[in-house]
Amino acid sequence: MLRRIWAVMQKELIQIVRDRRTLFIMVSMPMIQLFLFGYAINMSVDHIPMVVVDQSPDAASRAYVDTLVTSGFFDVVGYLSSEADVVQAIDQGRAQAGIVIPPGFAADVVSPGSGRAQVLLLVDGSDLFTSQSAYNAATLIAEVHAADVLMARIERSGRAAGRQELLPLDVRVRILYNPNLDDLWFLIPGMTAMLLQIQTIALTAMSIVRERERGNIEQILVTPIRSAELMLGKMMPAALIVFINLLTILAVGVFWFEVPFQGNFWLFLWLAFLYVFSGLGLGLLISTVSQNQKQAQQLIGVISLVGILLAGFIFPRYTMPPLIRVAGNLFPLTYFVPIAQGIITKGVGIEFLWEQVAALLVYVAMVLVLAVRLFKPALD
Amino acid sequence: MLRSLKRFGALVRKEMTQTLRDRRTLAIVLIMPLIELLLFAYAVDITVDHIPTAVADMSLDAESRALVQALTVSGYFDVAVYLENEAQVVQAIDEGRARAGLVIPPGFGASIERGEGQALVLLDGSDSFTVQSGYTAALAIAQARSLDLLVQQAGRMGVAAAVQSLPITTSTRVLYNPNMDDLVFIVPALAAMLLQILAVNLTAMAVARERELGTIEQLLITPIRPMELMVSKMIPNVLISAIGLLTVTLVGTFWFGVPFQGNPWLFAWLSLLFIVSGLALGLLISTVSQTQHQAQQISMLLFMISLLLTGFLYPRAPMPPLVQFVGNLIPLTYFIRLARGVITKGVGLSFLWTDVLALGFYATLMMVLAAASFKKRLD
């Protein structure tokens, strides 16, 4: 039995090594992705291009605009004369935010009795991250500025002692595990999980469907090999390639991008090994329902996209509606993302992760059994 | 000329028959965008709220309760559990039971009276969206609370009877999407994204498949020209993609209620141009791949790049020039701006013509490259 599995493995390995171009693509793809994303992803947007309409140009309005600019969130790209101009500039895409300071702003700010000065901030709502950043930043900055003005007014009235320099409540935010909000630290765990899945599924599914499409499967059927043996033989070389990729990603992530690996490396490797089998099993399942490589490719596409979106890699799972969360449970990525984040970023051990590990174990067992069952009739 | 047309007609018939005969692929291809749109639209919640929060309130006085309440009333934080101290809060986040924590030290009320109240918010830094939302929300809420207190104190000191609120108010208006509705952000770009995946996948394997199955030899002995072959492989797929586009747009507009501000006909024409550029890109992948497996790997890479570099999720402005350039190699980059422009902003060609030109140029270039690389392979 071992000899038969070994024979299939040899055949697969020779096939993989001989097809140099595919091998090259498979091994270099994760690196390309890592480098692109490593330099690309930046979710906190700053230097948002902003246009200004200042209908009462004076010290007070300049101070207000200065506060926004010095925060680094906004860059003034032009001064316009009316609100309609601002809307047009945003329509054209020249600016993504605009600020309109009405006439009489200074008088309202300076004289205590005259009520409140109104400012209008316009934000481009067609781009998600920009509008969120602009909205939040502007609100916070504007409030701080308003508080400063209030403070100055209190001081001038001479009733407050010097201690009113600080606001009465000081809330500090500490971010665990990733204090500098480094985007790559978020990315690396999810990316290892994602690449492991996409590649394992694609490798197994395509390799079996190709045999079928080319008619080679007939030749394999006349040998004494059993379907489980054939599957194992096909899975091993795929697992090997994927593991090499895993190690390169981690090495580049840790040594080049300096993402700290907080937890136990060996624990991670063992769990990754377990996880690889879930992808291989899914790939086998796809191969049993696909008649040709085109179908397999479409199915792989769906599973990858849906898996990425529902697994909590990009969007957190606890905000999803229950039905969608259940759908996410169908993908092994869902169990492995918390494991990878837990070990790499948080540095926790198996005692906090055992639920995910148990779920993954059950998943792998189920997928493999199902694949073997379905694979047999597909051979006939 | 007439003979060329006849040849071309025969080829298109062949491609049509092939496409229609493979029922299972056709079904997958037609249903896929719909399922993806539904799942995605329901799954994506970019403004993260109701973050499960562990609270360690060591004061238990009126002020501390007011702060906890300010956080929960905002809707951003839900108290998941009350704990004793900071260490327990950190542990709850370690375990994943909570994503955020609030630690209020003893004697909170008294220290606020003295003007030096302090509280600590802890956030789970392993999850980027939670951190982003939680960070700004916590700061904003705390600041609002703080300013309330300040105004109260100022009032008590009798600074001015008129000081009932801050001297400047900034009101924010978000154009095109006043309620910051996630779907309004996502649906136009998602429709574009799904359309590109569909178009590229449809043709990515077309030529590689003929090559792998050996049927390319049969095509080669006919007098067919490379460009004719490319165009004929596109035609059935233009129809499929157009159906996909229609489904996604209709579901987005009528089911999810995303307002379609601009001109639908303009959008339809631009989409056609985009579909052609996607199909042409797929053909190029197909002609440079030796096997279907290679084609699949390349289109997968393309998909990942599209997800991250085209402005679909992450804004392009902060990306370094080289990465922006890579994004420019993908038609989605141009079309996302067009889709957002027409659907969300409701602007016309006068504002969009640069991207339209770029897309037209791109589609032509890809067709020529695909035909040329096919020709090279023929020899």
GROMACS .gro file of C-alpha atoms in nm, chain A residues 59-377:
model
  319
   59ALA     CA    1  -0.776   8.523   1.267
   60ALA     CA    2  -1.048   8.302   1.414
   61SER     CA    3  -1.129   8.124   1.089
   62ARG     CA    4  -0.760   8.084   1.003
   63ALA     CA    5  -0.699   7.929   1.344
   64TYR     CA    6  -0.981   7.686   1.277
   65VAL     CA    7  -0.846   7.583   0.935
   66ASP     CA    8  -0.493   7.561   1.075
   67THR     CA    9  -0.603   7.313   1.339
   68LEU     CA   10  -0.743   7.087   1.068
   69VAL     CA   11  -0.429   7.114   0.852
   70THR     CA   12  -0.171   7.068   1.126
   71SER     CA   13  -0.345   6.749   1.233
   72GLY     CA   14  -0.206   6.594   0.913
   73PHE     CA   15  -0.546   6.459   0.816
   74PHE     CA   16  -0.628   6.734   0.567
   75ASP     CA   17  -0.433   6.921   0.302
   76VAL     CA   18  -0.580   7.240   0.163
   77VAL     CA   19  -0.576   7.213  -0.217
   78GLY     CA   20  -0.768   7.527  -0.300
   79TYR     CA   21  -0.973   7.821  -0.177
   80LEU     CA   22  -1.316   7.862  -0.334
   81SER     CA   23  -1.595   8.110  -0.291
   82SER     CA   24  -1.916   7.916  -0.234
   83GLU     CA   25  -2.064   7.592  -0.114
   84ALA     CA   26  -2.171   7.505  -0.469
   85ASP     CA   27  -1.808   7.527  -0.579
   86VAL     CA   28  -1.711   7.283  -0.306
   87VAL     CA   29  -1.971   7.033  -0.417
   88GLN     CA   30  -1.846   7.066  -0.774
   89ALA     CA   31  -1.485   7.012  -0.669
   90ILE     CA   32  -1.588   6.692  -0.491
   91ASP     CA   33  -1.799   6.586  -0.790
   92GLN     CA   34  -1.493   6.622  -1.012
   93GLY     CA   35  -1.280   6.430  -0.766
   94ARG     CA   36  -1.040   6.723  -0.717
   95ALA     CA   37  -1.111   6.726  -0.345
   96GLN     CA   38  -1.258   6.474  -0.106
   97ALA     CA   39  -1.354   6.713   0.167
   98GLY     CA   40  -1.457   7.074   0.186
   99ILE     CA   41  -1.512   7.321   0.463
  100VAL     CA   42  -1.746   7.619   0.456
  101ILE     CA   43  -1.697   7.894   0.714
  102PRO     CA   44  -1.995   8.131   0.710
  103PRO     CA   45  -1.980   8.513   0.731
  104GLY     CA   46  -1.968   8.644   1.085
  105PHE     CA   47  -1.776   8.343   1.212
  106ALA     CA   48  -1.525   8.550   1.408
  107ALA     CA   49  -1.787   8.757   1.581
  108ASP     CA   50  -1.966   8.445   1.697
  109VAL     CA   51  -1.646   8.288   1.824
  110VAL     CA   52  -1.510   8.591   2.005
  111SER     CA   53  -1.810   8.746   2.174
  112PRO     CA   54  -1.937   8.525   2.453
  113GLY     CA   55  -2.297   8.627   2.437
  114SER     CA   56  -2.367   8.574   2.072
  115GLY     CA   57  -2.427   8.200   2.068
  116ARG     CA   58  -2.249   7.957   1.845
  117ALA     CA   59  -2.045   7.979   1.532
  118GLN     CA   60  -2.149   7.728   1.267
  119VAL     CA   61  -1.912   7.552   1.031
  120LEU     CA   62  -2.012   7.312   0.756
  121LEU     CA   63  -1.790   7.022   0.661
  122LEU     CA   64  -1.859   6.835   0.337
  123VAL     CA   65  -1.720   6.487   0.286
  124ASP     CA   66  -1.703   6.271  -0.027
  125GLY     CA   67  -1.932   5.981   0.059
  126SER     CA   68  -1.841   5.762  -0.237
  127ASP     CA   69  -1.514   5.641  -0.092
  128LEU     CA   70  -1.548   5.440   0.222
  129PHE     CA   71  -1.228   5.481   0.414
  130THR     CA   72  -1.175   5.841   0.318
  131SER     CA   73  -1.517   5.949   0.429
  132GLN     CA   74  -1.487   5.763   0.757
  133SER     CA   75  -1.144   5.902   0.831
  134ALA     CA   76  -1.244   6.253   0.730
  135TYR     CA   77  -1.562   6.241   0.930
  136ASN     CA   78  -1.403   6.112   1.248
  137ALA     CA   79  -1.091   6.325   1.227
  138ALA     CA   80  -1.278   6.647   1.154
  139THR     CA   81  -1.528   6.592   1.432
  140LEU     CA   82  -1.261   6.521   1.690
  141ILE     CA   83  -1.035   6.805   1.582
  142ALA     CA   84  -1.316   7.056   1.560
  143GLU     CA   85  -1.434   6.968   1.909
  144VAL     CA   86  -1.088   7.003   2.054
  145HIS     CA   87  -1.054   7.339   1.889
  146ALA     CA   88  -1.391   7.445   2.026
  147ALA     CA   89  -1.285   7.334   2.373
  148ASP     CA   90  -0.965   7.538   2.339
  149VAL     CA   91  -1.166   7.843   2.249
  150LEU     CA   92  -1.397   7.785   2.544
  151MET     CA   93  -1.097   7.740   2.769
  152ALA     CA   94  -0.945   8.066   2.647
  153ARG     CA   95  -1.271   8.240   2.715
  154ILE     CA   96  -1.285   8.102   3.070
  155GLU     CA   97  -0.932   8.216   3.131
  156ARG     CA   98  -1.000   8.562   3.001
  157SER     CA   99  -1.293   8.597   3.235
  158GLY     CA  100  -1.031   8.537   3.502
  159ARG     CA  101  -1.230   8.302   3.715
  160ALA     CA  102  -1.046   7.985   3.650
  161ALA     CA  103  -0.720   7.893   3.808
  162GLY     CA  104  -0.439   7.768   3.583
  163ARG     CA  105  -0.531   7.409   3.643
  164GLN     CA  106  -0.794   7.418   3.374
  165GLU     CA  107  -0.531   7.344   3.115
  166LEU     CA  108  -0.654   6.987   3.095
  167LEU     CA  109  -0.996   6.854   3.025
  168PRO     CA  110  -1.153   6.707   3.338
  169LEU     CA  111  -1.162   6.356   3.197
  170ASP     CA  112  -0.866   6.199   3.023
  171VAL     CA  113  -0.936   5.868   2.852
  172ARG     CA  114  -0.634   5.684   2.720
  173VAL     CA  115  -0.661   5.412   2.464
  174ARG     CA  116  -0.414   5.129   2.466
  175ILE     CA  117  -0.407   4.888   2.178
  176LEU     CA  118  -0.307   4.541   2.276
  177TYR     CA  119  -0.077   4.326   2.058
  178ASN     CA  120  -0.033   4.595   1.793
  179PRO     CA  121   0.036   4.923   1.971
  180ASN     CA  122   0.143   5.119   1.661
  181LEU     CA  123  -0.147   4.994   1.449
  182ASP     CA  124   0.093   4.850   1.196
  183ASP     CA  125  -0.121   4.725   0.907
  184LEU     CA  126   0.109   4.437   0.827
  185TRP     CA  127   0.069   4.296   1.176
  186PHE     CA  128  -0.299   4.261   1.099
  187LEU     CA  129  -0.231   4.118   0.761
  188ILE     CA  130   0.029   3.845   0.806
  189PRO     CA  131  -0.176   3.597   1.012
  190GLY     CA  132  -0.480   3.624   0.789
  191MET     CA  133  -0.267   3.604   0.479
  192THR     CA  134  -0.093   3.282   0.577
  193ALA     CA  135  -0.434   3.134   0.650
  194MET     CA  136  -0.575   3.251   0.318
  195LEU     CA  137  -0.288   3.144   0.097
  196LEU     CA  138  -0.271   2.802   0.257
  197GLN     CA  139  -0.636   2.752   0.178
  198ILE     CA  140  -0.647   2.889  -0.176
  199GLN     CA  141  -0.341   2.699  -0.287
  200THR     CA  142  -0.429   2.365  -0.133
  201ILE     CA  143  -0.778   2.372  -0.281
  202ALA     CA  144  -0.655   2.473  -0.625
  203LEU     CA  145  -0.367   2.224  -0.637
  204THR     CA  146  -0.569   1.915  -0.552
  205ALA     CA  147  -0.882   2.005  -0.744
  206MET     CA  148  -0.700   2.096  -1.063
  207SER     CA  149  -0.466   1.798  -1.056
  208ILE     CA  150  -0.747   1.543  -1.034
  209VAL     CA  151  -0.981   1.713  -1.276
  210ARG     CA  152  -0.696   1.740  -1.526
  211GLU     CA  153  -0.647   1.364  -1.518
  212ARG     CA  154  -1.014   1.323  -1.588
  213GLU     CA  155  -1.029   1.578  -1.866
  214ARG     CA  156  -0.728   1.435  -2.044
  215GLY     CA  157  -0.850   1.079  -2.002
  216ASN     CA  158  -0.550   0.972  -1.792
  217ILE     CA  159  -0.786   0.862  -1.518
  218GLU     CA  160  -0.864   0.549  -1.720
  219GLN     CA  161  -0.502   0.445  -1.707
  220ILE     CA  162  -0.490   0.496  -1.332
  221LEU     CA  163  -0.812   0.298  -1.286
  222VAL     CA  164  -0.670  -0.014  -1.445
  223THR     CA  165  -0.389  -0.021  -1.187
  224PRO     CA  166  -0.455  -0.190  -0.849
  225ILE     CA  167  -0.452   0.145  -0.668
  226ARG     CA  168  -0.735   0.232  -0.432
  227SER     CA  169  -0.903   0.571  -0.431
  228ALA     CA  170  -0.779   0.664  -0.082
  229GLU     CA  171  -0.425   0.579  -0.189
  230LEU     CA  172  -0.456   0.784  -0.505
  231MET     CA  173  -0.588   1.075  -0.302
  232LEU     CA  174  -0.308   1.057  -0.047
  233GLY     CA  175  -0.049   1.036  -0.321
  234LYS     CA  176  -0.195   1.344  -0.486
  235MET     CA  177  -0.223   1.536  -0.162
  236MET     CA  178   0.134   1.496  -0.036
  237PRO     CA  179   0.320   1.691  -0.307
  238ALA     CA  180   0.057   1.966  -0.285
  239ALA     CA  181   0.103   1.981   0.091
  240LEU     CA  182   0.478   2.005   0.040
  241ILE     CA  183   0.457   2.305  -0.194
  242VAL     CA  184   0.211   2.479   0.030
  243PHE     CA  185   0.434   2.427   0.331
  244ILE     CA  186   0.730   2.577   0.151
  245ASN     CA  187   0.513   2.878   0.072
  246LEU     CA  188   0.403   2.904   0.432
  247LEU     CA  189   0.761   2.912   0.553
  248THR     CA  190   0.863   3.177   0.299
  249ILE     CA  191   0.573   3.401   0.392
  250LEU     CA  192   0.651   3.373   0.760
  251ALA     CA  193   1.022   3.427   0.703
  252VAL     CA  194   0.966   3.736   0.488
  253GLY     CA  195   0.701   3.865   0.726
  254VAL     CA  196   0.914   3.819   1.036
  255PHE     CA  197   1.258   3.908   0.903
  256TRP     CA  198   1.189   4.156   0.623
  257PHE     CA  199   0.875   4.329   0.744
  258GLU     CA  200   0.962   4.271   1.110
  259VAL     CA  201   0.625   4.147   1.217
  260PRO     CA  202   0.678   3.989   1.559
  261PHE     CA  203   0.589   3.623   1.599
  262GLN     CA  204   0.461   3.628   1.957
  263GLY     CA  205   0.357   3.270   2.016
  264ASN     CA  206   0.498   2.922   1.989
  265PHE     CA  207   0.625   2.856   1.638
  266TRP     CA  208   0.601   2.476   1.663
  267LEU     CA  209   0.243   2.489   1.786
  268PHE     CA  210   0.161   2.706   1.487
  269LEU     CA  211   0.333   2.469   1.248
  270TRP     CA  212   0.143   2.168   1.380
  271LEU     CA  213  -0.190   2.343   1.358
  272ALA     CA  214  -0.106   2.469   1.009
  273PHE     CA  215  -0.031   2.110   0.911
  274LEU     CA  216  -0.374   2.004   1.036
  275TYR     CA  217  -0.532   2.296   0.854
  276VAL     CA  218  -0.364   2.212   0.522
  277PHE     CA  219  -0.562   1.888   0.515
  278SER     CA  220  -0.891   2.076   0.529
  279GLY     CA  221  -0.797   2.259   0.209
  280LEU     CA  222  -0.680   1.938   0.043
  281GLY     CA  223  -1.009   1.773   0.137
  282LEU     CA  224  -1.212   2.062  -0.001
  283GLY     CA  225  -1.011   2.045  -0.320
  284LEU     CA  226  -1.094   1.675  -0.353
  285LEU     CA  227  -1.461   1.752  -0.297
  286ILE     CA  228  -1.454   2.010  -0.574
  287SER     CA  229  -1.281   1.764  -0.804
  288THR     CA  230  -1.557   1.509  -0.754
  289VAL     CA  231  -1.829   1.749  -0.864
  290SER     CA  232  -1.642   1.915  -1.152
  291GLN     CA  233  -1.649   1.766  -1.498
  292ASN     CA  234  -1.374   1.984  -1.642
  293GLN     CA  235  -1.108   2.227  -1.530
  294LYS     CA  236  -1.320   2.526  -1.619
  295GLN     CA  237  -1.589   2.423  -1.374
  296ALA     CA  238  -1.329   2.347  -1.109
  297GLN     CA  239  -1.176   2.688  -1.158
  298GLN     CA  240  -1.510   2.863  -1.119
  299LEU     CA  241  -1.585   2.672  -0.800
  300ILE     CA  242  -1.241   2.747  -0.659
  301GLY     CA  243  -1.304   3.114  -0.734
  302VAL     CA  244  -1.634   3.116  -0.546
  303ILE     CA  245  -1.494   2.933  -0.247
  304SER     CA  246  -1.192   3.158  -0.221
  305LEU     CA  247  -1.388   3.480  -0.245
  306VAL     CA  248  -1.663   3.376  -0.009
  307GLY     CA  249  -1.415   3.221   0.233
  308ILE     CA  250  -1.209   3.538   0.249
  309LEU     CA  251  -1.510   3.756   0.310
  310LEU     CA  252  -1.682   3.545   0.571
  311ALA     CA  253  -1.387   3.411   0.766
  312GLY     CA  254  -1.322   3.724   0.969
  313PHE     CA  255  -0.995   3.792   0.789
  314ILE     CA  256  -1.106   4.127   0.653
  315PHE     CA  257  -1.438   4.192   0.823
  316PRO     CA  258  -1.497   4.091   1.185
  317ARG     CA  259  -1.738   3.804   1.222
  318TYR     CA  260  -1.927   3.924   1.527
  319THR     CA  261  -2.093   4.202   1.328
  320MET     CA  262  -2.236   3.965   1.069
  321PRO     CA  263  -2.598   3.849   1.082
  322PRO     CA  264  -2.637   3.495   1.227
  323LEU     CA  265  -2.718   3.327   0.897
  324ILE     CA  266  -2.403   3.465   0.734
  325ARG     CA  267  -2.200   3.358   1.034
  326VAL     CA  268  -2.328   3.003   0.993
  327ALA     CA  269  -2.232   3.015   0.626
  328GLY     CA  270  -1.883   3.118   0.736
  329ASN     CA  271  -1.858   2.802   0.944
  330LEU     CA  272  -1.851   2.603   0.621
  331PHE     CA  273  -1.500   2.727   0.546
  332PRO     CA  274  -1.194   2.602   0.735
  333LEU     CA  275  -1.045   2.951   0.707
  334THR     CA  276  -1.297   3.061   0.970
  335TYR     CA  277  -1.138   2.833   1.227
  336PHE     CA  278  -0.780   2.899   1.129
  337VAL     CA  279  -0.789   3.281   1.121
  338PRO     CA  280  -0.843   3.305   1.501
  339ILE     CA  281  -0.573   3.041   1.551
  340ALA     CA  282  -0.322   3.229   1.337
  341GLN     CA  283  -0.411   3.564   1.495
  342GLY     CA  284  -0.398   3.405   1.839
  343ILE     CA  285  -0.055   3.251   1.799
  344ILE     CA  286   0.121   3.504   1.578
  345THR     CA  287  -0.024   3.833   1.701
  346LYS     CA  288  -0.154   3.766   2.050
  347GLY     CA  289   0.096   3.501   2.149
  348VAL     CA  290  -0.156   3.286   2.331
  349GLY     CA  291  -0.132   2.909   2.363
  350ILE     CA  292  -0.355   2.611   2.302
  351GLU     CA  293  -0.549   2.671   2.627
  352PHE     CA  294  -0.723   2.972   2.466
  353LEU     CA  295  -0.754   2.817   2.123
  354TRP     CA  296  -0.873   2.465   2.189
  355GLU     CA  297  -1.228   2.535   2.071
  356GLN     CA  298  -1.108   2.641   1.725
  357VAL     CA  299  -0.862   2.353   1.713
  358ALA     CA  300  -1.133   2.102   1.803
  359ALA     CA  301  -1.366   2.251   1.542
  360LEU     CA  302  -1.091   2.233   1.281
  361LEU     CA  303  -1.019   1.872   1.370
  362VAL     CA  304  -1.384   1.775   1.330
  363TYR     CA  305  -1.400   1.970   1.005
  364VAL     CA  306  -1.095   1.798   0.856
  365ALA     CA  307  -1.224   1.455   0.952
  366MET     CA  308  -1.564   1.526   0.800
  367VAL     CA  309  -1.431   1.670   0.478
  368LEU     CA  310  -1.187   1.384   0.422
  369VAL     CA  311  -1.447   1.115   0.488
  370LEU     CA  312  -1.694   1.289   0.259
  371ALA     CA  313  -1.432   1.330  -0.012
  372VAL     CA  314  -1.332   0.963  -0.004
  373ARG     CA  315  -1.697   0.858  -0.018
  374LEU     CA  316  -1.779   1.082  -0.312
  375PHE     CA  317  -1.453   1.017  -0.488
  376LYS     CA  318  -1.526   0.646  -0.542
  377PRO     CA  319  -1.835   0.678  -0.757
   0.00000   0.00000   0.00000
